[in-house]
mmCIF file of C-alpha atoms in Angstrom:
data_model
loop_
_atom_site.group_PDB
_atom_site.id
_atom_site.type_symbol
_atom_site.label_atom_id
_atom_site.label_comp_id
_atom_site.label_asym_id
_atom_site.label_seq_id
_atom_site.Cartn_x
_atom_site.Cartn_y
_atom_site.Cartn_z
ATOM 1 C CA MET A 1 83.457 65.040 63.085
ATOM 2 C CA ARG A 2 85.518 62.666 60.824
ATOM 3 C CA VAL A 3 87.313 63.221 57.500
ATOM 4 C CA MET A 4 88.583 60.893 55.186
ATOM 5 C CA ALA A 5 89.835 60.771 51.821
ATOM 6 C CA LEU A 6 91.984 59.176 49.155
ATOM 7 C CA CYS A 7 93.818 61.036 47.127
ATOM 8 C CA SER A 8 96.405 59.720 43.838
ATOM 9 C CA PRO A 9 98.962 62.242 43.642
ATOM 10 C CA ALA A 10 99.691 60.962 40.172
ATOM 11 C CA LYS A 11 96.012 61.036 38.393
ATOM 12 C CA PHE A 12 95.682 64.114 40.577
ATOM 13 C CA ARG A 13 92.416 62.580 41.670
ATOM 14 C CA VAL A 14 90.623 62.905 44.736
ATOM 15 C CA SER A 15 88.019 59.706 45.052
ATOM 16 C CA PHE A 16 86.151 60.780 47.770
ATOM 17 C CA ILE A 17 85.906 62.566 50.826
ATOM 18 C CA TRP A 18 82.846 62.155 53.319
ATOM 19 C CA ILE A 19 82.065 64.894 55.969
ATOM 20 C CA SER A 20 79.772 63.927 58.673
ATOM 21 C CA ALA A 21 76.258 65.216 58.999
ATOM 22 C CA THR A 22 76.953 67.820 56.203
ATOM 23 C CA CYS A 23 77.715 66.400 52.903
ATOM 24 C CA ARG A 24 79.104 63.000 51.400
ATOM 25 C CA PHE A 25 81.339 64.492 47.608
ATOM 26 C CA HIS A 26 82.239 62.390 44.879
ATOM 27 C CA LEU A 27 84.925 63.099 42.152
ATOM 28 C CA GLY A 28 86.225 61.519 39.759
ATOM 29 C CA THR A 29 87.530 61.794 36.036
ATOM 30 C CA SER A 30 86.545 64.855 34.056
ATOM 31 C CA ALA A 31 83.840 62.831 32.404
ATOM 32 C CA MET A 32 82.177 62.114 35.879
ATOM 33 C CA LYS A 33 81.834 65.760 35.576
ATOM 34 C CA ASN A 34 79.156 65.746 33.100
ATOM 35 C CA HIS A 35 77.413 62.591 33.668
ATOM 36 C CA LEU A 36 74.004 63.603 34.336
ATOM 37 C CA PRO A 37 71.589 63.324 37.549
ATOM 38 C CA ASP A 38 70.348 60.420 38.182
ATOM 39 C CA ARG A 39 66.737 59.873 37.205
ATOM 40 C CA TRP A 40 66.975 63.580 36.034
ATOM 41 C CA THR A 41 65.075 63.236 32.982
ATOM 42 C CA ASP A 42 62.353 61.156 34.390
ATOM 43 C CA TYR A 43 60.843 64.726 36.166
ATOM 44 C CA THR A 44 58.955 67.911 34.689
ATOM 45 C CA PRO A 45 61.343 70.945 34.926
ATOM 46 C CA VAL A 46 59.554 73.523 36.467
ATOM 47 C CA GLY A 47 55.987 72.935 38.799
ATOM 48 C CA LYS A 48 53.404 75.457 39.326
ATOM 49 C CA ARG A 49 53.171 78.540 42.507
ATOM 50 C CA ILE A 50 52.142 76.614 45.384
ATOM 51 C CA PRO A 51 49.092 78.330 46.345
ATOM 52 C CA GLY A 52 48.892 80.732 49.445
ATOM 53 C CA THR A 53 52.744 81.127 49.050
ATOM 54 C CA ARG A 54 55.604 82.559 46.812
ATOM 55 C CA PHE A 55 56.972 79.265 46.427
ATOM 56 C CA ILE A 56 57.859 77.379 43.208
ATOM 57 C CA ALA A 57 59.922 74.041 43.045
ATOM 58 C CA PHE A 58 62.035 73.059 39.733
ATOM 59 C CA LYS A 59 64.745 70.327 38.965
ATOM 60 C CA VAL A 60 68.373 71.085 39.437
ATOM 61 C CA PRO A 61 68.848 73.304 36.078
ATOM 62 C CA LEU A 62 72.386 72.022 33.976
ATOM 63 C CA LYS A 63 75.551 74.418 32.640
ATOM 64 C CA LYS A 64 75.610 73.936 29.118
ATOM 65 C CA LEU A 65 78.350 71.387 29.439
ATOM 66 C CA PHE A 66 75.198 68.287 29.743
ATOM 67 C CA ASP A 67 73.887 69.623 26.558
ATOM 68 C CA ASN A 68 75.465 67.090 23.886
ATOM 69 C CA LYS A 69 73.685 64.621 26.436
ATOM 70 C CA LEU A 70 70.142 65.806 25.837
ATOM 71 C CA ALA A 71 67.653 66.263 23.359
ATOM 72 C CA PRO A 72 67.137 69.871 22.602
ATOM 73 C CA TRP A 73 63.743 69.368 23.909
ATOM 74 C CA GLN A 74 65.464 67.673 27.300
ATOM 75 C CA ARG A 75 67.383 70.811 28.041
ATOM 76 C CA PHE A 76 66.843 72.794 31.165
ATOM 77 C CA SER A 77 69.158 75.586 31.923
ATOM 78 C CA PRO A 78 69.017 78.789 34.367
ATOM 79 C CA SER A 79 68.379 80.515 31.687
ATOM 80 C CA THR A 80 64.977 78.248 30.802
ATOM 81 C CA LEU A 81 64.049 78.409 34.117
ATOM 82 C CA VAL A 82 63.362 81.964 34.306
ATOM 83 C CA THR A 83 61.831 81.849 31.297
ATOM 84 C CA GLU A 84 59.875 78.719 31.990
ATOM 85 C CA ILE A 85 58.732 80.947 35.183
ATOM 86 C CA GLY A 86 57.548 84.089 32.986
ATOM 87 C CA LYS A 87 55.403 82.014 31.148
ATOM 88 C CA GLN A 88 53.212 80.973 34.204
ATOM 89 C CA ASN A 89 52.995 85.264 34.714
ATOM 90 C CA GLU A 90 55.489 85.063 37.393
ATOM 91 C CA GLU A 91 58.657 86.519 38.264
ATOM 92 C CA LEU A 92 61.280 84.853 40.097
ATOM 93 C CA GLY A 93 63.470 86.382 42.936
ATOM 94 C CA LEU A 94 65.516 83.869 44.617
ATOM 95 C CA VAL A 95 66.393 80.564 44.015
ATOM 96 C CA VAL A 96 67.791 77.998 46.941
ATOM 97 C CA ASP A 97 70.036 75.769 45.591
ATOM 98 C CA LEU A 98 69.679 72.551 48.113
ATOM 99 C CA THR A 99 71.809 70.332 46.238
ATOM 100 C CA CYS A 100 75.241 69.071 47.505
ATOM 101 C CA THR A 101 77.586 69.778 45.033
ATOM 102 C CA LYS A 102 78.388 72.571 42.789
ATOM 103 C CA ARG A 103 78.796 70.582 39.584
ATOM 104 C CA TYR A 104 75.460 71.303 37.820
ATOM 105 C CA TYR A 105 75.277 75.000 37.000
ATOM 106 C CA GLY A 106 76.872 78.530 38.572
ATOM 107 C CA PRO A 107 75.032 81.306 40.023
ATOM 108 C CA GLU A 108 76.583 83.576 37.466
ATOM 109 C CA GLU A 109 74.332 82.028 34.786
ATOM 110 C CA LEU A 110 70.957 83.546 36.868
ATOM 111 C CA PRO A 111 70.075 86.709 36.085
ATOM 112 C CA SER A 112 71.597 89.812 37.855
ATOM 113 C CA THR A 113 67.728 90.520 39.373
ATOM 114 C CA VAL A 114 67.761 86.605 40.420
ATOM 115 C CA LYS A 115 69.295 86.499 44.428
ATOM 116 C CA TYR A 116 70.842 82.840 44.756
ATOM 117 C CA ALA A 117 71.400 80.760 48.280
ATOM 118 C CA LYS A 118 72.947 78.036 48.352
ATOM 119 C CA ILE A 119 72.662 75.124 51.330
ATOM 120 C CA PHE A 120 74.744 71.632 50.740
ATOM 121 C CA THR A 121 71.982 69.457 51.503
ATOM 122 C CA ALA A 122 72.342 65.829 51.960
ATOM 123 C CA GLY A 123 70.075 63.429 50.367
ATOM 124 C CA GLN A 124 67.965 60.921 51.448
ATOM 125 C CA GLN A 125 68.063 61.433 54.723
ATOM 126 C CA VAL A 126 66.257 64.086 57.047
ATOM 127 C CA PRO A 127 67.772 67.583 57.105
ATOM 128 C CA THR A 128 69.621 69.147 60.307
ATOM 129 C CA ASP A 129 67.867 71.696 62.736
ATOM 130 C CA ASN A 130 70.604 73.783 61.597
ATOM 131 C CA VAL A 131 69.844 72.774 57.783
ATOM 132 C CA ILE A 132 65.534 74.126 58.668
ATOM 133 C CA HIS A 133 66.689 76.633 59.987
ATOM 134 C CA GLU A 134 68.924 78.406 57.745
ATOM 135 C CA PHE A 135 66.565 77.635 54.879
ATOM 136 C CA LYS A 136 63.731 79.658 56.943
ATOM 137 C CA SER A 137 65.871 82.301 57.460
ATOM 138 C CA ILE A 138 66.666 82.402 53.698
ATOM 139 C CA VAL A 139 63.057 82.826 52.855
ATOM 140 C CA LYS A 140 62.141 85.108 55.693
ATOM 141 C CA GLN A 141 65.042 87.867 54.920
ATOM 142 C CA PHE A 142 64.000 87.364 51.402
ATOM 143 C CA LEU A 143 60.465 87.883 51.696
ATOM 144 C CA SER A 144 61.273 90.834 54.576
ATOM 145 C CA GLU A 145 63.367 92.614 51.907
ATOM 146 C CA ASN A 146 60.617 92.183 49.144
ATOM 147 C CA PRO A 147 57.293 93.035 50.586
ATOM 148 C CA ASP A 148 56.071 95.483 47.555
ATOM 149 C CA ASN A 149 56.660 92.870 45.381
ATOM 150 C CA ASP A 150 55.449 89.608 44.386
ATOM 151 C CA LYS A 151 58.650 87.781 43.309
ATOM 152 C CA LEU A 152 59.012 83.842 43.942
ATOM 153 C CA VAL A 153 60.798 81.725 46.150
ATOM 154 C CA GLY A 154 62.197 79.039 43.419
ATOM 155 C CA VAL A 155 63.844 75.899 45.460
ATOM 156 C CA HIS A 156 65.144 73.107 44.071
ATOM 157 C CA CYS A 157 67.532 69.751 45.518
ATOM 158 C CA THR A 158 68.317 67.527 41.939
ATOM 159 C CA HIS A 159 64.764 66.465 41.328
ATOM 160 C CA GLY A 160 63.222 69.391 43.191
ATOM 161 C CA LEU A 161 60.937 66.905 44.924
ATOM 162 C CA ASN A 162 62.275 64.799 48.309
ATOM 163 C CA ARG A 163 65.078 67.479 49.861
ATOM 164 C CA THR A 164 62.683 70.447 48.041
ATOM 165 C CA GLY A 165 59.496 69.181 49.267
ATOM 166 C CA TYR A 166 60.704 68.617 52.944
ATOM 167 C CA LEU A 167 62.199 71.593 53.570
ATOM 168 C CA VAL A 168 59.176 73.848 51.616
ATOM 169 C CA CYS A 169 56.120 71.862 53.752
ATOM 170 C CA ARG A 170 58.250 72.582 56.924
ATOM 171 C CA TYR A 171 58.323 75.793 56.377
ATOM 172 C CA MET A 172 54.709 76.128 55.302
ATOM 173 C CA ILE A 173 53.853 73.771 58.770
ATOM 174 C CA ASP A 174 56.342 75.688 61.086
ATOM 175 C CA VAL A 175 55.664 79.110 59.763
ATOM 176 C CA LEU A 176 52.436 79.385 58.246
ATOM 177 C CA GLY A 177 50.875 77.149 60.897
ATOM 178 C CA MET A 178 49.451 74.903 57.482
ATOM 179 C CA VAL A 179 48.174 71.678 58.799
ATOM 180 C CA PRO A 180 51.099 69.153 57.717
ATOM 181 C CA SER A 181 48.512 66.878 55.200
ATOM 182 C CA GLU A 182 47.560 69.860 53.462
ATOM 183 C CA ALA A 183 51.037 71.433 52.730
ATOM 184 C CA ILE A 184 52.168 68.020 51.234
ATOM 185 C CA GLU A 185 49.220 67.501 49.094
ATOM 186 C CA LYS A 186 49.775 71.155 48.286
ATOM 187 C CA PHE A 187 53.453 70.931 47.369
ATOM 188 C CA ASN A 188 52.788 67.245 45.575
ATOM 189 C CA LYS A 189 50.069 69.092 43.302
ATOM 190 C CA SER A 190 51.692 72.135 42.556
ATOM 191 C CA ARG A 191 55.122 69.932 41.883
ATOM 192 C CA GLY A 192 53.451 67.516 39.621
ATOM 193 C CA HIS A 193 55.173 64.887 41.441
ATOM 194 C CA CYS A 194 54.454 63.584 44.200
ATOM 195 C CA MET A 195 57.123 63.198 47.412
ATOM 196 C CA GLU A 196 58.553 59.887 47.258
ATOM 197 C CA ARG A 197 60.562 59.095 50.790
ATOM 198 C CA ASN A 198 58.791 58.035 53.361
ATOM 199 C CA ASN A 199 61.181 59.213 56.471
ATOM 200 C CA TYR A 200 60.694 62.973 54.511
ATOM 201 C CA LEU A 201 56.711 62.193 54.913
ATOM 202 C CA ASP A 202 56.632 60.874 58.496
ATOM 203 C CA ASP A 203 58.306 63.626 60.057
ATOM 204 C CA LEU A 204 56.211 66.038 58.299
ATOM 205 C CA LEU A 205 52.833 64.361 59.436
ATOM 206 C CA GLN A 206 54.509 62.600 62.344
ATOM 207 C CA GLY A 207 57.163 64.852 64.149
ATOM 208 C CA LYS A 208 56.637 67.769 65.824
ATOM 209 C CA PRO A 209 57.523 71.367 65.172
ATOM 210 C CA ARG A 210 61.306 72.095 63.825
ATOM 211 C CA ASN A 211 61.764 75.580 65.208
ATOM 212 C CA HIS A 212 65.591 76.391 66.147
ATOM 213 C CA PRO A 213 66.091 78.683 69.009
ATOM 214 C CA CYS A 214 69.167 80.860 67.033
ATOM 215 C CA ALA A 215 68.082 84.529 66.157
ATOM 216 C CA ASP A 216 67.626 84.892 62.291
ATOM 217 C CA LEU A 217 70.141 87.781 62.401
ATOM 218 C CA SER A 218 72.990 84.585 62.560
ATOM 219 C CA TRP A 219 71.962 84.260 59.051
ATOM 220 C CA ARG A 220 71.502 87.972 57.518
ATOM 221 C CA SER A 221 74.811 87.003 54.752
ATOM 222 C CA ARG A 222 73.208 83.822 53.666
ATOM 223 C CA ILE A 223 71.714 85.230 50.779
ATOM 224 C CA SER A 224 73.175 87.271 47.326
ATOM 225 C CA ALA A 225 72.964 88.337 44.574
ATOM 226 C CA PRO A 226 75.109 85.730 41.898
ATOM 227 C CA PRO A 227 77.620 84.780 41.801
ATOM 228 C CA PHE A 228 77.153 84.175 45.382
ATOM 229 C CA SER A 229 77.979 81.040 46.807
ATOM 230 C CA GLN A 230 77.597 79.369 50.411
ATOM 231 C CA GLN A 231 79.902 76.948 52.216
ATOM 232 C CA PRO A 232 78.854 74.500 54.163
ATOM 233 C CA GLU A 233 77.732 75.031 58.085
ATOM 234 C CA ARG A 234 81.234 76.417 59.514
ATOM 235 C CA PHE A 235 83.055 73.666 61.930
ATOM 236 C CA LYS A 236 84.673 75.362 65.151
ATOM 237 C CA CYS A 237 87.671 72.499 65.253
ATOM 238 C CA PRO A 238 90.551 74.539 63.579
ATOM 239 C CA ILE A 239 92.180 71.215 61.944
ATOM 240 C CA CYS A 240 88.605 70.454 61.038
ATOM 241 C CA ALA A 241 88.096 74.345 59.403
ATOM 242 C CA ILE A 242 91.588 73.797 57.421
ATOM 243 C CA LEU A 243 90.966 69.957 56.346
ATOM 244 C CA LEU A 244 87.535 71.610 55.002
ATOM 245 C CA LYS A 245 89.478 74.479 53.150
ATOM 246 C CA MET A 246 91.960 71.982 50.964
ATOM 247 C CA TRP A 247 88.951 70.238 50.147
ATOM 248 C CA PHE A 248 87.331 73.465 48.765
ATOM 249 C CA ALA A 249 90.455 74.104 47.155
ATOM 250 C CA VAL A 250 91.194 70.869 45.302
ATOM 251 C CA ALA A 251 87.486 70.849 44.311
ATOM 252 C CA HIS A 252 88.117 73.929 42.702
ATOM 253 C CA LEU A 253 90.692 73.019 40.545
ATOM 254 C CA LEU A 254 88.318 69.749 39.608
ATOM 255 C CA PHE A 255 85.599 71.567 39.158
#
């Protein structure tokens, strides 16, 4: 693992820190904290329930801090998310957050009835086996704990499309036994947008099932009620662990 950081003590600002195989974190001035996600307004807020599953995909909801950058009709907050899903006569039970940052909203903004899990997932690259296994385990845990209701598993990345689509389709293929092309078609139709990244699509269509040898019980703590927040996957190297703790201490102050 490699960690690089550029700091300016005078301004108390971290320019960037990069953790290989996990995420790239970009920190800047306070103005950047409120910067809208790129192309966020190009996508509809919430899709529809994927037939034959309990999945629903949506773009990342934004906290009120972003409201002044959006027209009233463009705003989409955690409370709006729950309302919009309710309009479909569905109930949200779990949110799986795949974004690689904590700046968009906090899990405490979700109702206490909605559980929350965070998987820091790097964009533009096919998720690792560990990320795939963690996602599957979180979903399986929730479904096993909610067999007598029909609460939905909501999944989002930034746009609720590529990372979200890959992991939801991967679950439908590997766990539900769905044909890859059918899984992709169902996701695209339900989301209202088509997955865009060819590397994700190629892996789903041509790759082998991504089944992790570890037992699901190793991930039992990944899901909880707000304000739960999961850190990136653990590192065995003690120096790496110390550096990671330092990063989160600085990030907490900045964000």
